Structure formats: structure tokens, C-alpha cells
Amino acid sequence: MKPLGTLRVSVRHRAAGASAALAGAITLAGCDKVVAPPPPPAAQVRVQTIVPRTIPFTPTFVAQTESSRQVDIVARVSGFLESIAYQEGALVKAGALMFTLDSKPFVAQLNAAQGELQSQQARLATAEANFNRVKPLAEQDALPQAELDNAKGNLDAARAAVFSAKAKVEQAQLNLGYATIHSPVTGLASRALQRQGAFVNSMAESANLTYVAAIDPIWVNFSVSQNQMAKWQESGRKGEVHYPKDSSYDVDVVLPGGIKYKHQGKIDFSDPAFSQDTGSFMVRAVLPNAKGELRPGMFVTAILNGATRPDAIVIPQLAVQQGSNGHLVYVVNANNVAEVRPVVVGDYVGDKDIVVVQGLHAGDRVVVDGVLKVVPGKPVTMAAAASGSASAASPK
């Protein structure tokens, strides 16, 4: 066991050694310099220099095709349906035979009418002969005037009877003709609503046999809302859109699947009043359809061509961001610093671009690629400058 004095000396030496080591560490630390981390590199972006230009203004609509002349085939006389002479669902030519009714009753009616006509013609011949004998005698006072009046009355009655008999013959001929039913137009024929052997009553629902829908030309109908019309009128007054004279639009049709129909059409009718139910009015375009590629009832997209938007500013849709107060873009100023610019957007242009109505001007440099890397108020580096827009397709 060490003496107490020896322990106290040992503890003092150890404390002194620790203090010296700590002092040395503090001295060494004071000699090192604190190095700040380097600033992040400027975001690399691609910009588009705004160059206003004239682009087509081509509004699009969901539309539906309609036959330009759909005719119901209705029996005009009653009788038993003898045959169906057309292929259901196929194209039939104007004048083609479609249905035949049993014609024997109508042939009998015609024969009876013709017999009545011959009988009345014989009576007329007798009346004329009698009048021709009585007239000179009455003029010579050889017969009373009453005899002449009777002869004249009989002659007039016979002539009227012949006239009536001729009308009955014509009616019987018409009825016989109505027993064979022909297509009044060239078009697609629907299915037959009555089958062979059925009794067709011309005064009842069974008189409806089918319909034929003309498809060349074909109509394309779409609706324009009251809000759309007001917006277009305001754009026209401001000079933002130039519309064709007399609303002479060319109409393109896009089929399901994005296939563009190869023929253009023209607007030939617009409803004079807005619908009280929908707040819109119908517009109709007519298109050639010689090959029958369009069928009635199809849903298609109608595109109106002819209007233009002068001095339009078009940028990619991806350059536009949605902020809490509306849309915004990033603009690079003269010092290559990114700034936030609120904008008002308009119609889409094609699949990738959009029109900016307010907020941008000619010469502005808009960030169109690398938007997510931009920090407002921080400098950027531009990879490549672009002027204008790569797309100028139809606004929607």
C-alpha cells in the first residue's frame, strides 16, 4: 500500500497531463480553417424565345353522322305481304323493288273499274246520238223544248259518269301499282319489319315496312353552346381571331381511332335558335360519302377550318405550371436569372402546345425543358435556345 502523499502526487501529474493534451488539441483545432461547401451549379434548362405568329384556329366538336335523306317505306294499300325482294342491310338503288303485296285483289278491282268505264262510255254514245237527233228537230219546233233539255241533261250526265269511271280506273291502277313497293332513294335499307305472309294494314302500324337511309352525301351534326358562341364573338371583336367570311368553314372529320376522313365538307345549316333544354344550337355539315365509309349514327370529331389566330404566342404545354393563383411559367431575364411569370392560357394546339393569351410578349425567354430544376431568383444556364413552337396543329 502506497503512502497517501504518493497518491496525491500521482493524481496531480495525471490531471496536468490531461490539461496539457486538451490545450494542445484546442490549439491544433484553432489552426484549421472552416471551408464552406461550394454553391450548387446553375440549373441547365432549354428556353424558347417568344415569336408571335399566325396559326389556324380550328375548334373541334363531338359530332354524329346522319342520313341526308332517310325515307320510311310504308305500304299505301292493304294486303298480304307476298315477298321481300331486297337484302336487308344492303345498299339499294333508287327504283329497286323491295316488297310485293298480293296483287290479285287489285287486278280484279282494275278490271271492274275498266268494265264500268266501258259501260259509261256506251251510255255516253247513246246520249250523244239522241241529243244529235233531238237538237235539229227542236230548233225547227218539231219537238218540244223540254225534249231538247232532257237530251242535253242525259248527255251531260253520261259525260260525268264517264269522267267518274275513268277516275276509278286510275285509282285501281294506282292501287295495283302500290302493290309493288320500290325504293325512292339510293341508300342503305334497314331490316324488314313485316315478314312474308303477314297482313299489312295501310291504316295501322303494320304499314311500316322498313326505311332506306341515303348516305351520299351524309350529314354531320354537332352543337355549339351559348358560352362558346359568346367567347368566339368576343375574340372576334378584340381581333384575337379572324373568322372566314359568311362562316364558310371547311369541315374535317376524324373517325374513332384518330383516322382522318379523306373528304372535307361544308356547313350548310345552323339552327336559328338555342335549345331551351341544352343551351346550344345545332350545326350541320354535309360531306361526300360515295364509298359508304361513314354510316348514320357514328360518333366522330368535327374540325372547323378557315379561322386564324394572328400574333399568337404558342409554347409547349409542359412549360406551363399550375400555381395556387392560376397558371405560371418561368422566364429567364437578361441576367440569366429565372423569374416566375403568371399567364392566362387559351386553346390547346395539337397534342403538345398551348396558346398563351396574356402574360408573355415577343422576345421573352420561357423555360420549356428542365422546369422542375428551376429555382425562382436563381441563375440558370441555357442548353440551347429555341424560337417559336414546333407544333402548329389545331386548337381544341
mmCIF file of C-alpha atoms in Angstrom:
data_model
loop_
_atom_site.group_PDB
_atom_site.id
_atom_site.type_symbol
_atom_site.label_atom_id
_atom_site.label_comp_id
_atom_site.label_asym_id
_atom_site.label_seq_id
_atom_site.Cartn_x
_atom_site.Cartn_y
_atom_site.Cartn_z
ATOM 1 C CA MET A 1 0.000 0.000 0.000
ATOM 2 C CA LYS A 2 1.362 3.331 -1.140
ATOM 3 C CA PRO A 3 1.598 6.230 1.215
ATOM 4 C CA LEU A 4 -1.141 8.854 0.936
ATOM 5 C CA GLY A 5 1.324 11.533 -0.171
ATOM 6 C CA THR A 6 2.422 9.429 -3.095
ATOM 7 C CA LEU A 7 -1.190 9.013 -4.318
ATOM 8 C CA ARG A 8 -1.806 12.741 -4.247
ATOM 9 C CA VAL A 9 1.292 13.445 -6.359
ATOM 10 C CA SER A 10 0.231 10.829 -8.944
ATOM 11 C CA VAL A 11 -3.218 12.330 -9.302
ATOM 12 C CA ARG A 12 -1.772 15.801 -9.796
ATOM 13 C CA HIS A 13 0.531 14.549 -12.575
ATOM 14 C CA ARG A 14 -2.338 12.854 -14.388
ATOM 15 C CA ALA A 15 -4.531 15.993 -14.229
ATOM 16 C CA ALA A 16 -1.727 18.117 -15.509
ATOM 17 C CA GLY A 17 -1.143 15.734 -18.384
ATOM 18 C CA ALA A 18 -4.821 15.769 -19.406
ATOM 19 C CA SER A 19 -4.948 19.557 -19.300
ATOM 20 C CA ALA A 20 -1.885 19.788 -21.483
ATOM 21 C CA ALA A 21 -3.368 17.352 -24.009
ATOM 22 C CA LEU A 22 -6.669 19.278 -24.137
ATOM 23 C CA ALA A 23 -4.822 22.557 -24.587
ATOM 24 C CA GLY A 24 -2.810 21.070 -27.415
ATOM 25 C CA ALA A 25 -5.955 19.793 -29.133
ATOM 26 C CA ILE A 26 -7.610 23.213 -28.866
ATOM 27 C CA THR A 27 -4.503 24.835 -30.302
ATOM 28 C CA LEU A 28 -4.406 22.472 -33.248
ATOM 29 C CA ALA A 29 -8.117 22.946 -33.942
ATOM 30 C CA GLY A 30 -7.661 26.693 -33.965
ATOM 31 C CA CYS A 31 -5.071 26.389 -36.675
ATOM 32 C CA ASP A 32 -7.539 24.631 -39.184
ATOM 33 C CA LYS A 33 -9.772 26.862 -41.442
ATOM 34 C CA VAL A 34 -13.584 26.084 -41.803
ATOM 35 C CA VAL A 35 -14.287 25.592 -45.584
ATOM 36 C CA ALA A 36 -17.938 26.356 -46.733
ATOM 37 C CA PRO A 37 -19.499 23.861 -49.232
ATOM 38 C CA PRO A 38 -19.436 25.089 -52.851
ATOM 39 C CA PRO A 39 -22.731 26.597 -54.205
ATOM 40 C CA PRO A 40 -24.883 24.269 -56.350
ATOM 41 C CA PRO A 41 -24.383 24.662 -60.080
ATOM 42 C CA ALA A 42 -26.919 26.723 -62.023
ATOM 43 C CA ALA A 43 -29.797 24.698 -63.365
ATOM 44 C CA GLN A 44 -29.379 23.783 -67.001
ATOM 45 C CA VAL A 45 -32.570 24.441 -68.969
ATOM 46 C CA ARG A 46 -33.815 24.836 -72.509
ATOM 47 C CA VAL A 47 -35.671 28.020 -73.365
ATOM 48 C CA GLN A 48 -37.925 29.199 -76.157
ATOM 49 C CA THR A 49 -37.751 32.772 -77.372
ATOM 50 C CA ILE A 50 -41.270 34.028 -77.964
ATOM 51 C CA VAL A 51 -42.003 34.900 -81.595
ATOM 52 C CA PRO A 52 -45.725 35.656 -82.208
ATOM 53 C CA ARG A 53 -47.113 34.159 -85.393
ATOM 54 C CA THR A 54 -50.401 33.429 -87.164
ATOM 55 C CA ILE A 55 -51.800 29.979 -86.528
ATOM 56 C CA PRO A 56 -55.024 28.260 -87.598
ATOM 57 C CA PHE A 57 -57.942 28.491 -85.192
ATOM 58 C CA THR A 58 -59.724 25.199 -85.661
ATOM 59 C CA PRO A 59 -62.283 24.401 -82.963
ATOM 60 C CA THR A 60 -63.305 20.779 -82.617
ATOM 61 C CA PHE A 61 -66.616 19.213 -81.657
ATOM 62 C CA VAL A 62 -68.013 15.822 -80.836
ATOM 63 C CA ALA A 63 -70.372 15.142 -83.748
ATOM 64 C CA GLN A 64 -72.698 12.448 -85.027
ATOM 65 C CA THR A 65 -73.433 11.397 -88.578
ATOM 66 C CA GLU A 66 -76.945 11.343 -90.002
ATOM 67 C CA SER A 67 -78.502 10.228 -93.247
ATOM 68 C CA SER A 68 -79.084 13.141 -95.604
ATOM 69 C CA ARG A 69 -82.384 11.559 -96.646
ATOM 70 C CA GLN A 70 -83.956 8.825 -94.590
ATOM 71 C CA VAL A 71 -87.226 7.616 -96.081
ATOM 72 C CA ASP A 72 -89.706 5.342 -94.327
ATOM 73 C CA ILE A 73 -91.074 2.627 -96.594
ATOM 74 C CA VAL A 74 -94.821 2.483 -95.879
ATOM 75 C CA ALA A 75 -97.493 0.391 -97.570
ATOM 76 C CA ARG A 76 -100.141 2.587 -99.241
ATOM 77 C CA VAL A 77 -102.660 -0.232 -99.692
ATOM 78 C CA SER A 78 -103.706 -3.135 -97.503
ATOM 79 C CA GLY A 79 -102.965 -6.711 -98.420
ATOM 80 C CA PHE A 80 -100.928 -9.785 -97.683
ATOM 81 C CA LEU A 81 -97.141 -9.419 -97.978
ATOM 82 C CA GLU A 82 -96.121 -11.742 -100.779
ATOM 83 C CA SER A 83 -92.339 -11.263 -100.947
ATOM 84 C CA ILE A 84 -89.358 -9.316 -99.612
ATOM 85 C CA ALA A 85 -87.253 -8.575 -102.661
ATOM 86 C CA TYR A 86 -84.164 -6.858 -101.184
ATOM 87 C CA GLN A 87 -81.242 -7.859 -98.991
ATOM 88 C CA GLU A 88 -81.724 -6.412 -95.539
ATOM 89 C CA GLY A 89 -78.916 -4.058 -94.501
ATOM 90 C CA ALA A 90 -77.529 -3.754 -98.033
ATOM 91 C CA LEU A 91 -77.312 -0.803 -100.381
ATOM 92 C CA VAL A 92 -80.331 -0.497 -102.658
ATOM 93 C CA LYS A 93 -80.603 1.687 -105.747
ATOM 94 C CA ALA A 94 -83.383 4.176 -106.342
ATOM 95 C CA GLY A 95 -86.261 2.349 -108.043
ATOM 96 C CA ALA A 96 -85.195 -1.101 -106.846
ATOM 97 C CA LEU A 97 -88.028 -3.487 -105.932
ATOM 98 C CA MET A 98 -88.290 -4.046 -102.174
ATOM 99 C CA PHE A 99 -91.718 -5.569 -101.342
ATOM 100 C CA THR A 100 -94.664 -7.045 -103.209
ATOM 101 C CA LEU A 101 -98.196 -7.454 -101.912
ATOM 102 C CA ASP A 102 -100.696 -9.954 -103.264
ATOM 103 C CA SER A 103 -101.841 -8.179 -106.436
ATOM 104 C CA LYS A 104 -104.849 -10.357 -107.379
ATOM 105 C CA PRO A 105 -107.426 -8.247 -105.482
ATOM 106 C CA PHE A 106 -106.107 -5.100 -107.120
ATOM 107 C CA VAL A 107 -106.191 -6.664 -110.586
ATOM 108 C CA ALA A 108 -109.844 -7.570 -110.002
ATOM 109 C CA GLN A 109 -110.633 -4.020 -108.877
ATOM 110 C CA LEU A 110 -108.979 -2.662 -112.013
ATOM 111 C CA ASN A 111 -110.954 -4.997 -114.253
ATOM 112 C CA ALA A 112 -114.210 -3.958 -112.579
ATOM 113 C CA ALA A 113 -113.341 -0.287 -112.976
ATOM 114 C CA GLN A 114 -112.493 -0.751 -116.628
ATOM 115 C CA GLY A 115 -115.796 -2.565 -117.186
ATOM 116 C CA GLU A 116 -117.662 0.293 -115.530
ATOM 117 C CA LEU A 117 -115.834 2.751 -117.746
ATOM 118 C CA GLN A 118 -116.824 0.877 -120.889
ATOM 119 C CA SER A 119 -120.446 0.801 -119.734
ATOM 120 C CA GLN A 120 -120.496 4.527 -119.126
ATOM 121 C CA GLN A 121 -118.820 5.196 -122.456
ATOM 122 C CA ALA A 122 -121.636 3.238 -124.154
ATOM 123 C CA ARG A 123 -124.247 5.324 -122.319
ATOM 124 C CA LEU A 124 -122.417 8.436 -123.433
ATOM 125 C CA ALA A 125 -122.512 7.326 -127.058
ATOM 126 C CA THR A 126 -126.283 6.751 -126.837
ATOM 127 C CA ALA A 127 -126.822 10.113 -125.160
ATOM 128 C CA GLU A 128 -124.773 11.906 -127.789
ATOM 129 C CA ALA A 129 -126.740 10.208 -130.622
ATOM 130 C CA ASN A 130 -130.084 11.074 -129.026
ATOM 131 C CA PHE A 131 -129.037 14.673 -128.472
ATOM 132 C CA ASN A 132 -127.894 14.987 -132.069
ATOM 133 C CA ARG A 133 -131.331 13.778 -133.303
ATOM 134 C CA VAL A 134 -133.378 15.973 -130.946
ATOM 135 C CA LYS A 135 -131.482 19.191 -131.379
ATOM 136 C CA PRO A 136 -132.341 19.958 -135.075
ATOM 137 C CA LEU A 137 -135.971 18.954 -134.562
ATOM 138 C CA ALA A 138 -136.312 21.203 -131.540
ATOM 139 C CA GLU A 139 -134.748 24.048 -133.472
ATOM 140 C CA GLN A 140 -137.465 23.571 -136.111
ATOM 141 C CA ASP A 141 -140.152 23.443 -133.386
ATOM 142 C CA ALA A 142 -140.896 19.871 -134.425
ATOM 143 C CA LEU A 143 -140.299 18.752 -130.829
ATOM 144 C CA PRO A 144 -140.994 20.488 -127.555
ATOM 145 C CA GLN A 145 -138.085 22.361 -125.936
ATOM 146 C CA ALA A 146 -138.370 20.000 -122.977
ATOM 147 C CA GLU A 147 -137.256 17.109 -125.175
ATOM 148 C CA LEU A 148 -134.108 19.018 -126.048
ATOM 149 C CA ASP A 149 -133.460 19.856 -122.405
ATOM 150 C CA ASN A 150 -133.829 16.210 -121.396
ATOM 151 C CA ALA A 151 -131.466 15.102 -124.137
ATOM 152 C CA LYS A 152 -128.944 17.714 -123.090
ATOM 153 C CA GLY A 153 -129.210 16.637 -119.439
ATOM 154 C CA ASN A 154 -128.757 12.978 -120.311
ATOM 155 C CA LEU A 155 -125.693 13.838 -122.385
ATOM 156 C CA ASP A 156 -124.097 15.844 -119.576
ATOM 157 C CA ALA A 157 -124.846 13.076 -117.066
ATOM 158 C CA ALA A 158 -123.299 10.484 -119.336
ATOM 159 C CA ARG A 159 -120.189 12.583 -119.773
ATOM 160 C CA ALA A 160 -119.890 12.981 -115.981
ATOM 161 C CA ALA A 161 -120.346 9.251 -115.478
ATOM 162 C CA VAL A 162 -117.544 8.550 -117.948
ATOM 163 C CA PHE A 163 -115.304 11.029 -116.150
ATOM 164 C CA SER A 164 -116.022 9.320 -112.802
ATOM 165 C CA ALA A 165 -115.455 5.880 -114.281
ATOM 166 C CA LYS A 166 -112.079 6.992 -115.651
ATOM 167 C CA ALA A 167 -111.103 8.220 -112.159
ATOM 168 C CA LYS A 168 -111.991 4.814 -110.705
ATOM 169 C CA VAL A 169 -109.823 3.143 -113.304
ATOM 170 C CA GLU A 170 -106.922 5.430 -112.432
ATOM 171 C CA GLN A 171 -107.423 4.700 -108.732
ATOM 172 C CA ALA A 172 -107.459 0.983 -109.391
ATOM 173 C CA GLN A 173 -104.291 1.302 -111.472
ATOM 174 C CA LEU A 174 -102.612 3.212 -108.629
ATOM 175 C CA ASN A 175 -103.617 0.578 -106.093
ATOM 176 C CA LEU A 176 -102.260 -2.131 -108.338
ATOM 177 C CA GLY A 177 -99.033 -0.167 -108.683
ATOM 178 C CA TYR A 178 -98.819 0.294 -104.887
ATOM 179 C CA ALA A 179 -98.829 -3.486 -104.508
ATOM 180 C CA THR A 180 -95.188 -3.408 -105.656
ATOM 181 C CA ILE A 181 -93.030 -1.168 -103.435
ATOM 182 C CA HIS A 182 -89.799 0.325 -104.781
ATOM 183 C CA SER A 183 -87.033 2.283 -103.083
ATOM 184 C CA PRO A 184 -87.426 6.049 -103.632
ATOM 185 C CA VAL A 185 -83.713 6.745 -102.967
ATOM 186 C CA THR A 186 -80.327 5.098 -103.174
ATOM 187 C CA GLY A 187 -79.202 4.143 -99.701
ATOM 188 C CA LEU A 188 -78.855 1.517 -97.016
ATOM 189 C CA ALA A 189 -82.014 -0.477 -96.360
ATOM 190 C CA SER A 190 -82.889 -1.493 -92.827
ATOM 191 C CA ARG A 191 -84.387 -4.817 -91.766
ATOM 192 C CA ALA A 192 -87.947 -5.675 -92.787
ATOM 193 C CA LEU A 193 -90.469 -5.035 -90.028
ATOM 194 C CA GLN A 194 -93.045 -7.417 -91.542
ATOM 195 C CA ARG A 195 -92.440 -10.926 -92.788
ATOM 196 C CA GLN A 196 -93.819 -12.782 -95.786
ATOM 197 C CA GLY A 197 -97.440 -13.813 -95.378
ATOM 198 C CA ALA A 198 -98.271 -11.079 -92.871
ATOM 199 C CA PHE A 199 -101.326 -8.921 -93.462
ATOM 200 C CA VAL A 200 -100.351 -5.304 -93.979
ATOM 201 C CA ASN A 201 -102.958 -2.750 -92.995
ATOM 202 C CA SER A 202 -102.309 0.592 -94.655
ATOM 203 C CA MET A 203 -104.201 2.382 -91.842
ATOM 204 C CA ALA A 204 -102.313 0.715 -88.961
ATOM 205 C CA GLU A 205 -98.796 0.359 -87.576
ATOM 206 C CA SER A 206 -98.215 -2.708 -89.729
ATOM 207 C CA ALA A 207 -97.979 -0.426 -92.762
ATOM 208 C CA ASN A 208 -94.406 0.472 -91.703
ATOM 209 C CA LEU A 209 -92.209 -1.962 -93.597
ATOM 210 C CA THR A 210 -88.648 -0.588 -93.274
ATOM 211 C CA TYR A 211 -86.614 2.510 -94.110
ATOM 212 C CA VAL A 212 -83.891 3.458 -96.574
ATOM 213 C CA ALA A 213 -81.156 5.880 -95.471
ATOM 214 C CA ALA A 214 -79.250 7.792 -98.132
ATOM 215 C CA ILE A 215 -75.549 8.039 -97.214
ATOM 216 C CA ASP A 216 -74.105 10.010 -100.123
ATOM 217 C CA PRO A 217 -73.901 12.782 -99.202
ATOM 218 C CA ILE A 218 -74.012 12.329 -95.441
ATOM 219 C CA TRP A 219 -74.711 14.878 -92.729
ATOM 220 C CA VAL A 220 -72.512 15.534 -89.691
ATOM 221 C CA ASN A 221 -74.280 17.274 -86.791
ATOM 222 C CA PHE A 222 -72.701 18.982 -83.784
ATOM 223 C CA SER A 223 -73.790 21.539 -81.194
ATOM 224 C CA VAL A 224 -72.331 24.948 -80.313
ATOM 225 C CA SER A 225 -73.032 26.137 -76.779
ATOM 226 C CA GLN A 226 -74.067 29.644 -75.823
ATOM 227 C CA ASN A 227 -70.809 30.122 -73.879
ATOM 228 C CA GLN A 228 -68.712 29.076 -76.868
ATOM 229 C CA MET A 229 -70.569 31.452 -79.152
ATOM 230 C CA ALA A 230 -70.128 34.350 -76.710
ATOM 231 C CA LYS A 231 -66.410 33.589 -76.382
ATOM 232 C CA TRP A 232 -65.931 33.498 -80.160
ATOM 233 C CA GLN A 233 -67.810 36.753 -80.645
ATOM 234 C CA GLU A 234 -65.654 38.451 -78.002
ATOM 235 C CA SER A 235 -62.465 37.116 -79.611
ATOM 236 C CA GLY A 236 -63.653 38.433 -82.971
ATOM 237 C CA ARG A 237 -64.362 41.900 -81.583
ATOM 238 C CA LYS A 238 -60.912 42.057 -79.979
ATOM 239 C CA GLY A 239 -59.232 40.910 -83.186
ATOM 240 C CA GLU A 240 -57.791 37.854 -81.469
ATOM 241 C CA VAL A 241 -59.414 35.569 -84.045
ATOM 242 C CA HIS A 242 -60.227 36.259 -87.698
ATOM 243 C CA TYR A 243 -63.235 34.275 -88.900
ATOM 244 C CA PRO A 244 -63.966 33.346 -92.546
ATOM 245 C CA LYS A 245 -66.427 35.463 -94.467
ATOM 246 C CA ASP A 246 -70.031 34.231 -94.336
ATOM 247 C CA SER A 247 -68.920 31.451 -91.946
ATOM 248 C CA SER A 248 -67.605 29.499 -94.922
ATOM 249 C CA TYR A 249 -65.815 26.783 -92.968
ATOM 250 C CA ASP A 250 -64.269 23.640 -94.356
ATOM 251 C CA VAL A 251 -65.097 20.716 -92.105
ATOM 252 C CA ASP A 252 -62.733 17.816 -91.444
ATOM 253 C CA VAL A 253 -63.953 14.643 -89.786
ATOM 254 C CA VAL A 254 -61.810 12.396 -87.612
ATOM 255 C CA LEU A 255 -63.051 8.845 -87.159
ATOM 256 C CA PRO A 256 -62.675 6.766 -83.989
ATOM 257 C CA GLY A 257 -59.055 5.761 -83.586
ATOM 258 C CA GLY A 258 -57.786 9.103 -84.855
ATOM 259 C CA ILE A 259 -58.233 8.255 -88.543
ATOM 260 C CA LYS A 260 -58.918 11.374 -90.598
ATOM 261 C CA TYR A 261 -61.670 11.073 -93.203
ATOM 262 C CA LYS A 262 -60.221 11.926 -96.603
ATOM 263 C CA HIS A 263 -63.036 14.220 -97.801
ATOM 264 C CA GLN A 264 -63.849 17.682 -96.489
ATOM 265 C CA GLY A 265 -67.334 19.068 -96.110
ATOM 266 C CA LYS A 266 -69.138 22.388 -95.856
ATOM 267 C CA ILE A 267 -71.566 23.771 -93.304
ATOM 268 C CA ASP A 268 -74.981 24.006 -94.936
ATOM 269 C CA PHE A 269 -77.291 24.639 -91.976
ATOM 270 C CA SER A 270 -77.284 26.090 -88.470
ATOM 271 C CA ASP A 271 -80.257 26.202 -86.140
ATOM 272 C CA PRO A 272 -81.639 29.750 -85.803
ATOM 273 C CA ALA A 273 -82.447 29.334 -82.077
ATOM 274 C CA PHE A 274 -80.773 27.918 -78.987
ATOM 275 C CA SER A 275 -82.326 24.841 -77.441
ATOM 276 C CA GLN A 276 -84.123 25.598 -74.182
ATOM 277 C CA ASP A 277 -83.014 22.217 -72.847
ATOM 278 C CA THR A 278 -79.295 22.290 -73.666
ATOM 279 C CA GLY A 279 -78.480 25.966 -74.228
ATOM 280 C CA SER A 280 -76.871 25.142 -77.566
ATOM 281 C CA PHE A 281 -77.801 25.188 -81.229
ATOM 282 C CA MET A 282 -77.197 22.545 -83.857
ATOM 283 C CA VAL A 283 -74.856 22.988 -86.813
ATOM 284 C CA ARG A 284 -74.861 20.631 -89.790
ATOM 285 C CA ALA A 285 -72.131 19.899 -92.298
ATOM 286 C CA VAL A 286 -72.547 17.894 -95.491
ATOM 287 C CA LEU A 287 -69.790 15.584 -96.770
ATOM 288 C CA PRO A 288 -69.429 13.321 -99.812
ATOM 289 C CA ASN A 289 -69.569 9.636 -98.934
ATOM 290 C CA ALA A 290 -69.538 7.728 -102.218
ATOM 291 C CA LYS A 291 -67.815 4.660 -100.744
ATOM 292 C CA GLY A 292 -70.072 4.480 -97.703
ATOM 293 C CA GLU A 293 -67.228 4.812 -95.196
ATOM 294 C CA LEU A 294 -69.484 6.862 -92.916
ATOM 295 C CA ARG A 295 -72.658 5.266 -91.608
ATOM 296 C CA PRO A 296 -75.569 7.104 -89.971
ATOM 297 C CA GLY A 297 -75.296 7.320 -86.197
ATOM 298 C CA MET A 298 -71.486 7.244 -85.946
ATOM 299 C CA PHE A 299 -69.766 9.430 -83.351
ATOM 300 C CA VAL A 300 -66.919 11.386 -84.928
ATOM 301 C CA THR A 301 -64.879 14.543 -84.305
ATOM 302 C CA ALA A 302 -65.676 17.575 -86.459
ATOM 303 C CA ILE A 303 -62.909 20.152 -87.017
ATOM 304 C CA LEU A 304 -63.749 23.585 -88.435
ATOM 305 C CA ASN A 305 -61.098 25.067 -90.739
ATOM 306 C CA GLY A 306 -60.980 28.625 -92.021
ATOM 307 C CA ALA A 307 -60.406 30.879 -88.998
ATOM 308 C CA THR A 308 -56.967 32.151 -87.936
ATOM 309 C CA ARG A 309 -55.431 33.495 -84.749
ATOM 310 C CA PRO A 310 -52.979 36.312 -85.643
ATOM 311 C CA ASP A 311 -49.908 37.126 -83.473
ATOM 312 C CA ALA A 312 -50.448 34.052 -81.356
ATOM 313 C CA ILE A 313 -47.991 33.051 -78.633
ATOM 314 C CA VAL A 314 -47.600 29.280 -78.536
ATOM 315 C CA ILE A 315 -45.477 27.340 -76.046
ATOM 316 C CA PRO A 316 -45.274 23.670 -75.022
ATOM 317 C CA GLN A 317 -47.862 22.564 -72.506
ATOM 318 C CA LEU A 318 -45.131 21.196 -70.221
ATOM 319 C CA ALA A 319 -43.758 24.721 -69.775
ATOM 320 C CA VAL A 320 -46.969 25.816 -68.014
ATOM 321 C CA GLN A 321 -47.249 25.096 -64.287
ATOM 322 C CA GLN A 322 -50.315 25.247 -62.081
ATOM 323 C CA GLY A 323 -49.900 27.608 -59.143
ATOM 324 C CA SER A 324 -52.176 28.470 -56.258
ATOM 325 C CA ASN A 325 -53.470 31.540 -58.111
ATOM 326 C CA GLY A 326 -53.545 30.166 -61.644
ATOM 327 C CA HIS A 327 -51.076 29.214 -64.354
ATOM 328 C CA LEU A 328 -47.440 30.347 -64.422
ATOM 329 C CA VAL A 329 -44.256 29.911 -66.423
ATOM 330 C CA TYR A 330 -40.577 30.532 -65.737
ATOM 331 C CA VAL A 331 -38.986 33.350 -67.727
ATOM 332 C CA VAL A 332 -35.217 33.927 -67.967
ATOM 333 C CA ASN A 333 -34.324 37.637 -67.722
ATOM 334 C CA ALA A 334 -31.387 39.482 -69.246
ATOM 335 C CA ASN A 335 -29.144 38.404 -66.324
ATOM 336 C CA ASN A 336 -29.994 34.744 -66.915
ATOM 337 C CA VAL A 337 -31.982 34.619 -63.696
ATOM 338 C CA ALA A 338 -35.253 32.692 -63.588
ATOM 339 C CA GLU A 339 -38.423 34.612 -62.748
ATOM 340 C CA VAL A 340 -42.000 33.484 -62.168
ATOM 341 C CA ARG A 341 -44.492 34.912 -64.678
ATOM 342 C CA PRO A 342 -48.289 34.459 -64.228
ATOM 343 C CA VAL A 343 -50.047 33.708 -67.541
ATOM 344 C CA VAL A 344 -53.533 33.159 -68.908
ATOM 345 C CA VAL A 345 -53.743 30.199 -71.285
ATOM 346 C CA GLY A 346 -56.177 29.624 -74.149
ATOM 347 C CA ASP A 347 -56.737 26.790 -76.618
ATOM 348 C CA TYR A 348 -54.605 23.716 -76.991
ATOM 349 C CA VAL A 349 -52.576 23.471 -80.187
ATOM 350 C CA GLY A 350 -52.143 19.937 -81.366
ATOM 351 C CA ASP A 351 -51.070 17.402 -78.756
ATOM 352 C CA LYS A 352 -48.175 19.260 -77.119
ATOM 353 C CA ASP A 353 -48.606 23.031 -77.339
ATOM 354 C CA ILE A 354 -50.928 25.647 -75.889
ATOM 355 C CA VAL A 355 -51.773 29.282 -76.649
ATOM 356 C CA VAL A 356 -50.861 31.925 -74.054
ATOM 357 C CA VAL A 357 -53.412 34.727 -74.153
ATOM 358 C CA GLN A 358 -51.865 37.017 -71.518
ATOM 359 C CA GLY A 359 -48.560 37.265 -69.660
ATOM 360 C CA LEU A 360 -45.954 36.756 -72.380
ATOM 361 C CA HIS A 361 -44.584 39.084 -75.049
ATOM 362 C CA ALA A 362 -42.330 38.879 -78.063
ATOM 363 C CA GLY A 363 -38.709 38.302 -77.073
ATOM 364 C CA ASP A 364 -39.452 36.687 -73.700
ATOM 365 C CA ARG A 365 -37.378 33.589 -72.995
ATOM 366 C CA VAL A 366 -39.538 30.866 -71.495
ATOM 367 C CA VAL A 367 -38.161 27.733 -69.860
ATOM 368 C CA VAL A 368 -39.592 24.808 -71.799
ATOM 369 C CA ASP A 369 -37.353 21.974 -70.589
ATOM 370 C CA GLY A 370 -35.888 21.432 -67.126
ATOM 371 C CA VAL A 371 -38.720 23.324 -65.428
ATOM 372 C CA LEU A 372 -38.549 21.193 -62.278
ATOM 373 C CA LYS A 373 -34.898 22.174 -61.720
ATOM 374 C CA VAL A 374 -35.570 25.914 -61.778
ATOM 375 C CA VAL A 375 -35.403 27.931 -58.548
ATOM 376 C CA PRO A 376 -37.024 31.390 -58.812
ATOM 377 C CA GLY A 377 -34.467 34.148 -58.364
ATOM 378 C CA LYS A 378 -31.526 31.854 -59.132
ATOM 379 C CA PRO A 379 -29.403 31.880 -62.288
ATOM 380 C CA VAL A 380 -29.773 29.232 -64.954
ATOM 381 C CA THR A 381 -27.685 28.083 -67.873
ATOM 382 C CA MET A 382 -29.327 27.577 -71.230
ATOM 383 C CA ALA A 383 -28.512 24.441 -73.177
ATOM 384 C CA ALA A 384 -29.952 25.622 -76.466
ATOM 385 C CA ALA A 385 -32.268 28.422 -77.482
ATOM 386 C CA ALA A 386 -35.423 27.796 -79.467
ATOM 387 C CA SER A 387 -37.645 30.286 -81.246
ATOM 388 C CA GLY A 388 -41.344 29.725 -81.795
ATOM 389 C CA SER A 389 -43.051 26.380 -81.399
ATOM 390 C CA ALA A 390 -42.538 23.060 -83.054
ATOM 391 C CA SER A 391 -46.224 22.407 -83.443
ATOM 392 C CA ALA A 392 -48.977 24.384 -85.137
ATOM 393 C CA ALA A 393 -51.804 21.931 -85.218
ATOM 394 C CA SER A 394 -55.460 22.521 -84.499
ATOM 395 C CA PRO A 395 -56.586 24.228 -81.283
ATOM 396 C CA LYS A 396 -59.206 22.249 -79.416
#
